[in-house]
Coordinates of C-alpha atoms in Angstrom, one line a residue:
M21 CA 35.6 205.2 46.5
R22 CA 38.7 202.3 46.3
G23 CA 38.1 199.5 48.8
S24 CA 34.7 201.2 50.3
L25 CA 32.3 197.8 49.1
M26 CA 34.2 195.6 51.4
R27 CA 33.2 198.2 54.8
T28 CA 29.6 196.6 53.9
T29 CA 29.3 193.9 56.2
A30 CA 26.4 193.6 54.3
I31 CA 28.0 192.0 51.4
F32 CA 31.5 190.3 53.3
P33 CA 29.0 186.3 54.0
Y34 CA 28.3 186.8 50.3
L35 CA 31.4 187.9 48.3
L36 CA 33.2 185.2 50.9
A37 CA 31.3 182.7 50.3
A38 CA 30.9 182.8 46.6
G39 CA 34.2 183.5 46.2
L40 CA 34.1 186.0 44.1
L41 CA 37.0 188.0 46.4
A42 CA 39.6 185.3 46.5
G43 CA 42.3 186.1 47.1
A44 CA 41.3 189.8 46.9
P45 CA 43.1 192.4 50.0
L46 CA 39.5 193.6 51.0
A47 CA 41.0 196.7 51.7
Q48 CA 41.9 197.7 48.7
A49 CA 40.2 197.0 45.8
A50 CA 36.9 198.2 43.9
N51 CA 34.6 195.6 42.4
L52 CA 31.6 195.9 41.8
V53 CA 28.0 193.5 41.8
F54 CA 26.0 193.4 38.5
C55 CA 23.1 191.6 39.7
S56 CA 22.7 190.4 35.7
E57 CA 19.0 188.9 34.0
G58 CA 19.9 185.5 32.5
S59 CA 22.8 183.1 31.2
P60 CA 24.7 184.1 28.2
A61 CA 25.0 181.1 25.3
G62 CA 28.3 182.3 25.1
F63 CA 31.5 185.1 24.5
D64 CA 32.4 185.2 21.2
P65 CA 29.4 188.5 20.4
G66 CA 29.2 187.9 16.5
L67 CA 27.7 184.6 17.0
Y68 CA 24.7 186.5 19.1
T69 CA 22.0 188.6 19.5
T70 CA 20.6 188.9 22.9
G71 CA 21.4 192.1 24.9
T72 CA 22.1 188.9 27.9
D73 CA 25.2 187.5 25.8
F74 CA 26.9 190.9 24.6
D75 CA 26.4 191.9 28.2
A76 CA 28.6 189.7 29.0
A77 CA 31.5 189.7 26.0
A78 CA 31.2 192.3 23.8
E79 CA 31.2 195.4 26.5
T80 CA 33.4 193.7 28.5
V81 CA 36.2 191.9 27.4
F82 CA 35.9 193.0 23.1
N83 CA 36.0 197.2 21.4
R84 CA 35.2 197.9 18.2
L85 CA 36.9 199.7 15.2
S86 CA 34.1 202.4 15.7
Q87 CA 31.9 202.8 19.2
F88 CA 28.6 204.3 20.8
E89 CA 29.0 207.4 22.9
R90 CA 28.8 205.9 26.5
G91 CA 24.4 207.0 26.8
G92 CA 23.8 208.1 23.0
T93 CA 23.8 207.1 19.8
E94 CA 26.8 209.2 18.5
V95 CA 29.5 207.0 16.6
E96 CA 32.6 208.0 18.3
P97 CA 36.3 206.1 17.0
G98 CA 37.5 202.5 19.0
L99 CA 40.3 200.5 17.9
A100 CA 40.0 203.7 14.9
E101 CA 41.8 206.4 15.7
K102 CA 39.1 208.1 12.2
W103 CA 38.7 206.6 9.5
D104 CA 38.0 208.0 5.7
I105 CA 35.1 207.5 3.3
S106 CA 35.4 207.8 -0.9
D107 CA 33.3 210.0 -2.4
D108 CA 30.7 207.4 -4.3
G109 CA 29.9 205.9 -0.9
L110 CA 31.4 202.0 -1.9
T111 CA 35.1 202.3 0.5
Y112 CA 36.2 202.7 3.8
T113 CA 39.3 203.0 4.7
F114 CA 40.5 202.6 8.5
H115 CA 43.7 204.1 10.1
L116 CA 43.6 201.5 13.8
R117 CA 45.1 203.2 16.9
K118 CA 48.8 201.9 17.5
G119 CA 49.9 200.6 21.2
V120 CA 46.3 198.5 21.7
K121 CA 47.5 195.7 24.5
F122 CA 45.9 192.3 23.3
H123 CA 45.1 190.4 27.3
T124 CA 47.5 188.2 29.0
T125 CA 45.8 185.6 31.0
D126 CA 46.6 182.3 31.8
Y127 CA 45.3 181.1 29.0
F128 CA 46.8 183.1 26.6
K129 CA 50.6 185.4 26.1
P130 CA 49.9 187.9 23.5
T131 CA 53.7 188.2 21.0
R132 CA 52.2 191.1 20.1
E133 CA 49.3 194.1 19.7
F134 CA 46.8 194.5 17.8
N135 CA 47.1 195.4 14.3
A136 CA 45.5 194.9 10.8
D137 CA 45.6 191.1 11.1
D138 CA 43.3 191.0 13.5
V139 CA 40.6 193.1 12.1
L140 CA 40.8 191.0 9.1
F141 CA 40.5 187.3 10.6
T142 CA 37.5 189.3 12.3
F143 CA 35.5 190.1 9.3
E144 CA 36.9 187.0 6.9
R145 CA 35.4 184.6 9.7
M146 CA 32.0 185.9 8.9
L147 CA 31.7 186.5 5.6
D148 CA 33.4 183.0 4.0
T149 CA 31.2 179.4 5.3
E150 CA 35.0 178.3 3.5
H151 CA 37.1 179.8 6.4
P152 CA 39.5 177.5 8.2
F153 CA 38.6 178.8 11.5
R154 CA 34.8 178.7 10.7
K155 CA 35.1 175.3 9.5
A156 CA 37.0 173.6 12.4
Y157 CA 34.3 175.2 14.9
P158 CA 31.0 175.5 12.5
T159 CA 28.3 178.9 13.3
E160 CA 26.8 180.9 11.8
F161 CA 26.6 185.0 12.4
P162 CA 22.7 185.7 12.1
Y163 CA 23.9 189.9 12.7
F164 CA 26.6 189.4 10.1
T165 CA 23.9 188.2 8.0
D166 CA 20.7 189.4 8.2
M167 CA 22.3 192.8 7.5
G168 CA 23.1 191.7 5.2
M169 CA 27.0 192.8 5.2
D170 CA 28.6 189.7 4.3
Q171 CA 26.2 189.6 0.7
N172 CA 27.5 193.9 0.6
I173 CA 31.2 194.0 1.4
A174 CA 33.0 193.2 -2.1
R175 CA 36.6 193.5 -0.3
L176 CA 38.6 193.4 2.9
E177 CA 42.1 194.2 2.0
K178 CA 45.3 195.3 5.3
L179 CA 46.9 198.0 2.7
D180 CA 49.6 197.3 6.3
D181 CA 50.6 196.6 9.5
H182 CA 47.7 199.8 11.2
T183 CA 45.7 200.6 7.7
V184 CA 42.6 197.9 6.4
R185 CA 40.2 198.4 3.7
F186 CA 36.4 197.7 2.8
T187 CA 35.1 197.9 -0.5
L188 CA 31.4 197.5 -0.8
N189 CA 29.6 196.4 -3.0
S190 CA 26.5 200.0 -2.4
V191 CA 26.3 201.7 -0.1
D192 CA 25.2 201.6 3.4
A193 CA 24.3 204.8 5.3
A194 CA 24.7 202.9 8.3
F195 CA 27.8 201.1 7.6
I196 CA 30.2 203.1 10.5
Q197 CA 27.2 202.7 12.9
N198 CA 27.0 199.0 12.4
M199 CA 30.8 198.5 12.7
A200 CA 29.8 199.8 15.9
M201 CA 27.6 196.9 17.1
S202 CA 28.2 194.4 19.2
F203 CA 28.7 191.6 17.3
A204 CA 31.5 193.3 14.9
S205 CA 34.0 193.0 18.6
I206 CA 37.7 192.0 17.5
H207 CA 39.1 189.1 17.7
S208 CA 42.2 187.9 18.3
A209 CA 44.0 186.6 15.3
E210 CA 46.6 185.2 17.2
Y211 CA 44.9 183.6 20.2
A212 CA 42.9 181.7 17.1
D213 CA 45.7 180.3 15.6
Q214 CA 46.7 179.2 18.3
L215 CA 43.5 177.7 19.8
L216 CA 43.0 176.6 15.7
K217 CA 46.8 174.0 16.0
A218 CA 45.7 172.8 18.8
G219 CA 41.9 171.8 17.9
K220 CA 40.6 173.9 20.0
A221 CA 39.0 175.8 18.1
A222 CA 35.8 176.7 19.8
Q223 CA 37.5 177.8 22.8
I224 CA 37.0 181.3 21.5
N225 CA 32.6 180.1 22.8
Q226 CA 34.0 180.1 26.0
K227 CA 37.6 182.2 27.1
P228 CA 38.0 185.0 25.1
I229 CA 40.2 187.4 24.4
G230 CA 39.5 191.2 23.5
T231 CA 41.1 193.9 23.4
G232 CA 38.6 195.5 26.5
P233 CA 38.6 197.7 29.4
F234 CA 37.7 194.6 31.9
V235 CA 39.7 190.9 31.5
F236 CA 37.7 188.1 31.1
G237 CA 38.3 185.4 34.4
R238 CA 35.9 182.2 35.0
Y239 CA 32.3 181.7 33.7
Q240 CA 30.0 179.6 36.0
K241 CA 26.6 178.9 34.0
D242 CA 23.8 180.5 35.8
A243 CA 25.4 181.1 38.7
Q244 CA 28.7 184.3 38.2
I245 CA 31.1 185.5 35.6
R246 CA 34.3 187.1 36.8
Y247 CA 36.3 189.3 34.9
K248 CA 39.2 191.4 36.5
G249 CA 40.1 195.3 35.9
N250 CA 42.0 195.5 32.6
T251 CA 45.3 197.4 33.4
E252 CA 46.7 197.7 30.6
Y253 CA 43.7 199.3 28.6
W254 CA 44.5 200.9 26.0
K255 CA 42.3 204.2 27.4
P256 CA 43.3 204.0 30.8
E257 CA 40.8 206.1 32.4
D258 CA 37.7 204.8 32.1
V259 CA 38.9 200.8 34.5
K260 CA 37.7 202.6 37.5
I261 CA 37.0 199.5 38.6
D262 CA 39.1 196.2 39.6
N263 CA 37.3 193.5 39.5
L264 CA 34.1 192.6 38.0
I265 CA 31.5 190.0 38.7
F266 CA 27.9 189.1 37.1
A267 CA 25.8 187.2 40.0
I268 CA 23.4 185.1 37.9
N269 CA 19.8 185.5 38.7
T270 CA 16.2 185.3 35.9
D271 CA 13.8 185.9 39.6
A272 CA 13.8 190.2 39.8
S273 CA 12.3 189.8 43.6
V274 CA 15.7 187.6 44.3
R275 CA 17.5 190.1 42.5
M276 CA 15.4 193.3 43.6
Q277 CA 17.2 191.5 46.6
K278 CA 19.9 191.4 46.7
L279 CA 20.2 195.2 45.1
R280 CA 18.4 196.3 48.8
A281 CA 21.2 194.3 50.8
G282 CA 23.9 195.4 49.1
E283 CA 25.3 192.2 47.5
C284 CA 25.3 194.1 44.4
Q285 CA 25.4 197.4 43.8
I286 CA 23.5 198.0 40.3
T287 CA 20.7 195.3 38.7
L288 CA 18.6 195.3 35.5
F289 CA 14.5 195.7 34.7
P290 CA 12.5 195.5 37.6
R291 CA 8.8 194.7 38.2
P292 CA 6.7 197.9 37.9
A293 CA 4.9 196.4 41.5
E294 CA 8.6 197.7 42.7
L295 CA 8.9 200.2 41.9
D296 CA 7.5 202.9 44.5
A297 CA 9.8 200.4 47.3
L298 CA 12.6 200.9 45.7
R299 CA 12.6 204.7 45.0
K300 CA 11.6 205.1 48.1
D301 CA 14.8 203.7 49.1
P302 CA 18.0 205.8 50.1
K303 CA 20.6 203.8 49.4
L304 CA 19.6 203.4 46.2
K305 CA 18.7 205.4 42.7
M306 CA 16.8 204.5 40.3
P307 CA 18.1 206.2 36.3
D308 CA 14.9 206.1 34.0
Q309 CA 14.5 206.4 30.4
P310 CA 11.8 206.7 27.8
G311 CA 12.4 203.0 26.1
F312 CA 14.1 202.1 22.4
N313 CA 12.5 199.4 22.3
L314 CA 9.6 197.5 21.4
G315 CA 7.6 193.8 22.9
Y316 CA 5.5 192.3 20.2
L317 CA 4.6 188.9 19.6
A318 CA 5.9 187.3 15.4
Y319 CA 3.6 184.4 13.7
N320 CA 5.4 182.5 11.8
T321 CA 3.9 182.5 8.5
E322 CA 5.7 179.1 7.2
H323 CA 3.1 177.7 9.1
K324 CA -1.3 177.3 8.7
P325 CA -3.0 178.4 9.2
F326 CA -0.7 182.1 9.8
D327 CA 0.3 181.9 6.3
K328 CA -3.3 182.9 5.9
L329 CA -2.8 187.4 6.3
E330 CA -7.0 187.1 7.0
V331 CA -5.9 184.4 10.5
R332 CA -3.4 187.4 10.8
Q333 CA -5.8 190.1 11.1
A334 CA -8.4 188.2 13.3
L335 CA -5.9 186.9 16.3
D336 CA -4.3 190.8 15.7
M337 CA -7.2 192.4 17.3
A338 CA -8.6 189.8 19.2
I339 CA -5.3 190.9 21.9
N340 CA -6.7 193.2 23.9
K341 CA -3.8 195.5 24.5
P342 CA -4.7 198.2 26.4
A343 CA -5.8 195.4 28.6
I344 CA -2.1 193.9 28.9
I345 CA -0.3 197.5 29.2
N346 CA -2.2 198.3 32.3
A347 CA -1.4 194.3 33.9
V348 CA 2.3 194.1 32.5
Y349 CA 4.0 197.3 32.1
Q350 CA 2.1 198.7 35.3
G351 CA 1.7 202.5 33.3
A352 CA 5.7 202.0 32.1
G353 CA 4.6 201.0 28.9
Q354 CA 3.3 202.9 26.1
L355 CA 1.0 201.2 23.8
A356 CA 3.0 200.0 20.7
V357 CA 1.7 200.7 16.7
N358 CA 4.3 200.7 14.6
G359 CA 7.1 198.2 13.9
M360 CA 9.5 200.3 16.1
P361 CA 9.7 203.6 18.2
P362 CA 8.7 206.8 17.9
G363 CA 12.0 207.7 19.0
Q364 CA 13.7 206.6 16.3
W365 CA 13.5 209.0 13.0
S366 CA 11.1 208.5 10.0
Y367 CA 9.2 206.6 12.5
D368 CA 5.3 207.9 11.0
D369 CA 2.8 208.8 13.3
T370 CA 0.4 208.8 11.1
I371 CA 0.3 205.0 11.4
K372 CA -2.8 204.3 13.1
D373 CA -3.6 200.9 15.3
T374 CA -6.1 198.1 13.9
P375 CA -8.9 198.6 17.2
F376 CA -9.6 196.1 18.9
D377 CA -13.0 193.7 18.2
P378 CA -12.8 190.4 19.3
D379 CA -16.1 189.7 16.9
K380 CA -15.1 190.4 13.9
A381 CA -11.9 188.4 15.4
R382 CA -14.2 185.6 15.4
Q383 CA -15.9 186.0 11.9
L384 CA -12.7 186.6 9.6
L385 CA -11.2 183.0 11.5
R386 CA -14.6 181.7 10.5
D387 CA -14.4 183.5 6.5
A388 CA -10.7 182.0 7.1
G389 CA -11.3 178.4 7.1
V390 CA -10.7 177.3 11.0
A391 CA -12.1 176.1 13.6
E392 CA -12.7 176.6 16.5
G393 CA -10.5 174.4 18.8
T394 CA -7.7 175.2 16.2
E395 CA -4.4 174.2 19.5
I396 CA -1.5 176.8 18.0
T397 CA 1.8 177.0 20.2
L398 CA 3.1 180.2 21.8
W399 CA 6.0 181.6 23.0
A400 CA 6.9 183.4 26.0
M401 CA 10.3 184.7 27.1
P402 CA 12.0 182.8 30.0
V403 CA 13.4 186.1 30.9
Q404 CA 12.9 189.8 31.6
R405 CA 13.5 192.1 29.0
P406 CA 13.7 195.9 28.2
Y407 CA 11.2 196.1 26.5
N408 CA 8.6 193.2 28.1
P409 CA 8.9 193.3 31.6
N410 CA 6.8 189.8 32.6
A411 CA 6.7 187.4 29.3
R412 CA 4.5 184.9 30.7
L413 CA 1.8 187.1 32.6
M414 CA 1.4 188.3 28.9
A415 CA 0.7 184.9 27.2
E416 CA -1.6 183.6 29.6
M417 CA -3.0 187.1 29.0
I418 CA -3.0 186.7 25.1
Q419 CA -4.6 182.9 25.3
S420 CA -7.7 184.4 27.0
D421 CA -7.8 186.6 24.2
W422 CA -7.5 183.8 21.6
A423 CA -10.0 181.8 24.0
K424 CA -13.0 184.0 23.1
I425 CA -12.4 183.0 19.0
G426 CA -12.3 179.8 19.5
I427 CA -7.8 179.2 19.0
K428 CA -6.3 177.3 22.2
A429 CA -3.1 179.0 22.4
R430 CA -0.6 176.6 24.6
I431 CA 2.3 178.3 26.3
V432 CA 5.5 176.9 25.3
S433 CA 9.4 178.4 27.1
Y434 CA 12.9 177.3 26.9
E435 CA 16.0 178.7 28.9
W436 CA 16.8 181.5 27.4
G437 CA 19.5 180.9 24.5
E438 CA 17.5 177.3 23.4
Y439 CA 14.3 179.8 22.8
N440 CA 16.9 182.0 20.2
K441 CA 17.8 179.3 18.8
R442 CA 14.7 177.5 18.3
A443 CA 13.1 180.5 17.8
K444 CA 15.2 180.8 14.1
A445 CA 15.1 177.7 13.3
G446 CA 11.3 178.7 13.3
E447 CA 9.6 176.3 15.1
H448 CA 7.4 178.6 17.0
D449 CA 2.8 179.1 15.6
T450 CA 3.4 182.6 17.9
L451 CA 5.5 184.3 19.4
L452 CA 6.2 186.7 21.7
I453 CA 9.9 188.7 21.8
G454 CA 11.4 193.1 21.4
W455 CA 14.2 194.7 20.6
T456 CA 16.1 197.3 22.0
G457 CA 17.9 199.5 18.4
D458 CA 20.9 199.1 18.6
N459 CA 23.0 202.3 16.1
G460 CA 20.2 204.3 16.0
D461 CA 19.0 203.7 12.0
P462 CA 15.9 202.7 11.2
D463 CA 17.8 200.1 8.7
N464 CA 18.3 198.1 12.1
W465 CA 14.8 197.6 12.7
L466 CA 13.3 197.6 9.4
N467 CA 15.9 195.5 7.2
V468 CA 16.6 194.0 10.4
L469 CA 13.0 192.3 12.4
Y470 CA 11.2 192.6 9.3
G471 CA 13.6 192.1 5.7
C472 CA 13.6 189.3 3.7
D473 CA 17.6 188.8 4.6
A474 CA 16.9 188.2 8.7
I475 CA 14.6 184.9 7.2
G476 CA 16.6 182.3 9.6
G477 CA 17.4 185.0 12.1
N478 CA 15.5 187.9 14.5
N479 CA 12.7 187.6 11.0
Y480 CA 10.5 185.5 13.9
S481 CA 7.3 185.7 11.1
R482 CA 9.6 184.0 8.0
L483 CA 7.3 186.7 5.7
C484 CA 10.0 188.1 3.2
D485 CA 7.2 191.0 1.2
K486 CA 9.7 191.7 -2.3
P487 CA 7.3 194.9 -2.5
F488 CA 8.5 195.8 1.6
D489 CA 12.2 194.2 0.9
A490 CA 12.7 195.5 -1.5
L491 CA 11.6 199.9 0.1
I492 CA 14.0 198.7 2.7
K493 CA 17.5 197.6 0.5
K494 CA 16.4 200.8 -1.5
A495 CA 16.8 203.3 2.0
K496 CA 20.0 201.6 2.7
A497 CA 22.1 202.8 0.0
I498 CA 20.5 206.1 -0.5
T499 CA 22.5 209.2 1.9
D500 CA 19.7 211.6 2.3
P501 CA 18.3 211.7 5.4
E502 CA 15.1 212.9 3.6
E503 CA 14.4 210.8 1.0
R504 CA 15.3 207.8 3.2
T505 CA 12.4 209.4 5.6
E506 CA 9.9 208.6 2.6
L507 CA 10.5 205.6 1.4
Y508 CA 10.6 203.5 5.5
K509 CA 7.4 205.9 5.6
Q510 CA 6.4 203.8 2.8
A511 CA 7.5 200.3 4.5
Q512 CA 5.5 201.2 7.2
H513 CA 2.5 201.6 6.0
L514 CA 3.3 197.8 4.4
L515 CA 4.5 195.8 7.6
K516 CA 1.4 197.0 9.3
A517 CA -0.5 195.5 6.3
N518 CA 1.4 192.3 6.8
V519 CA 0.6 191.8 9.9
Q520 CA 4.0 189.8 9.7
I521 CA 3.9 191.1 13.7
T522 CA 1.4 192.7 16.3
P523 CA 3.0 195.7 17.7
I524 CA 2.1 195.9 21.6
A525 CA 4.1 198.3 23.9
H526 CA 7.8 200.7 24.4
S527 CA 8.6 200.4 28.2
T528 CA 10.4 202.5 29.9
V529 CA 14.3 201.4 31.2
Y530 CA 13.8 201.5 34.1
Q531 CA 18.3 201.1 35.7
P532 CA 18.4 200.7 40.0
M533 CA 21.6 201.2 41.9
S534 CA 23.1 202.4 44.9
T535 CA 23.8 205.2 45.8
Q536 CA 28.1 204.0 45.7
V537 CA 28.0 204.2 41.8
K538 CA 29.4 207.0 40.0
D539 CA 29.0 207.4 36.4
F540 CA 26.5 204.5 35.0
K541 CA 24.8 205.5 31.6
I542 CA 21.4 204.3 30.9
S543 CA 22.1 202.8 26.4
P544 CA 19.2 203.6 25.1
F545 CA 20.2 199.8 23.4
G546 CA 20.2 198.5 26.1
I547 CA 22.6 197.2 27.2
N548 CA 25.3 197.3 29.8
S549 CA 28.6 198.5 30.0
F550 CA 31.2 199.3 33.1
Y551 CA 33.4 200.9 32.2
G552 CA 34.2 204.7 32.6
V553 CA 32.3 203.3 36.4
S554 CA 33.6 203.7 39.4
L555 CA 32.3 203.5 42.7
E556 CA 32.8 205.9 46.4
K557 CA 32.0 205.3 49.5

């Protein structure tokens, strides 16, 4: 029921003190506070690859041509009402939705509705390194390039104001799914032109303008992000919240305390030790589902001695994965064997994990000429992720395991945005990281995380194995699922043999929330969407 949030006395001082509801009639507004886990690096979805960034922009401010159904992997129309695919699979014609309005804010007032020019600006900026806006605001688009879309889109044409055609160089079986992903969020060409003329191109990443269900208000790093419900949204039934507030705190215990005190209505990433207490709280509910994710450790093969396969094999078999799963996941994790989760179609369950064998590991290191006491870095994430509830503890356990075979690992961490930036630049020796699937296609794992095109992006091992890469590229260019599955299974065997990574766990995803929250859907892709969500008394 609208206004019910304001009658909860426990949160009134908090919201008032935070200035979240300044100027809003308390009895008339539906306000939802989301206790989020980290500050976004920015608000331009094309520049990033993490759920923290996508939650703050792609799922609030923006839309895409196609979109995923809430809580599922099926694709449905978004800013494109429909699309046609040519018989040869190389041409996609998108028929754009009419009457869609871009946001009006204190820094931008649109003079026209969404049209083909906005699609062209969005993708031409990613395609063309000489694009005027990109030259004014030099940026990279890691997801777009990781998937090879910069090489595969041969031509982009405006047929009329509401029709756009993409022509590909080769068949991409996941193209429509890719277009529904966060990085493909559609920007306003008119707003970009205004910024360019004012010499403020970088503002596109600080003050976003989109067509999405929520309008960006303001951002205070490490504190809060404020949005207003979009009263002119093209799908008005999806906007049931007047004010959406992200209250940012990296400490899971603090987030749970705020949730239980009524200071926020939904949060994420509870520590396993807190699950029982949260389940017993009558004011809360905690839906869960098997995670479409993988937590893993990557070896930087461009750094010695990790360029040697036997060194990677030694470090891999020295990690006591069952002990880590017991201590870090505490019953909410499943042992990972492969480079993607068992729920992904084409997963090869014939692949077996390497046995835990510290003695053999020590011998492999000696044979490889690695001296006792060799020092390396082991990077640990500073934030919780769906695939890893406690990276610091995991790092400490791996550090202990490796010490037993004569390797001294120094644990390194940075602020989350800096961590990702430095990791993509290849500064690490070994790295704890992970992934939650983005589109339900095997390419989103095998290509995006381990392919040659993804070096400098999400391929943190920085290994380009040509036979592996040839298999995944061939599979991507075939539409028959059985043929693709056979190629992906071959690729998984090569990935396991190369030991680019040590797969550690797939975690169960829990989403604690107030019983007031209605119709929130847990995304298999690890993102948080608030359109269609409401609050009741």
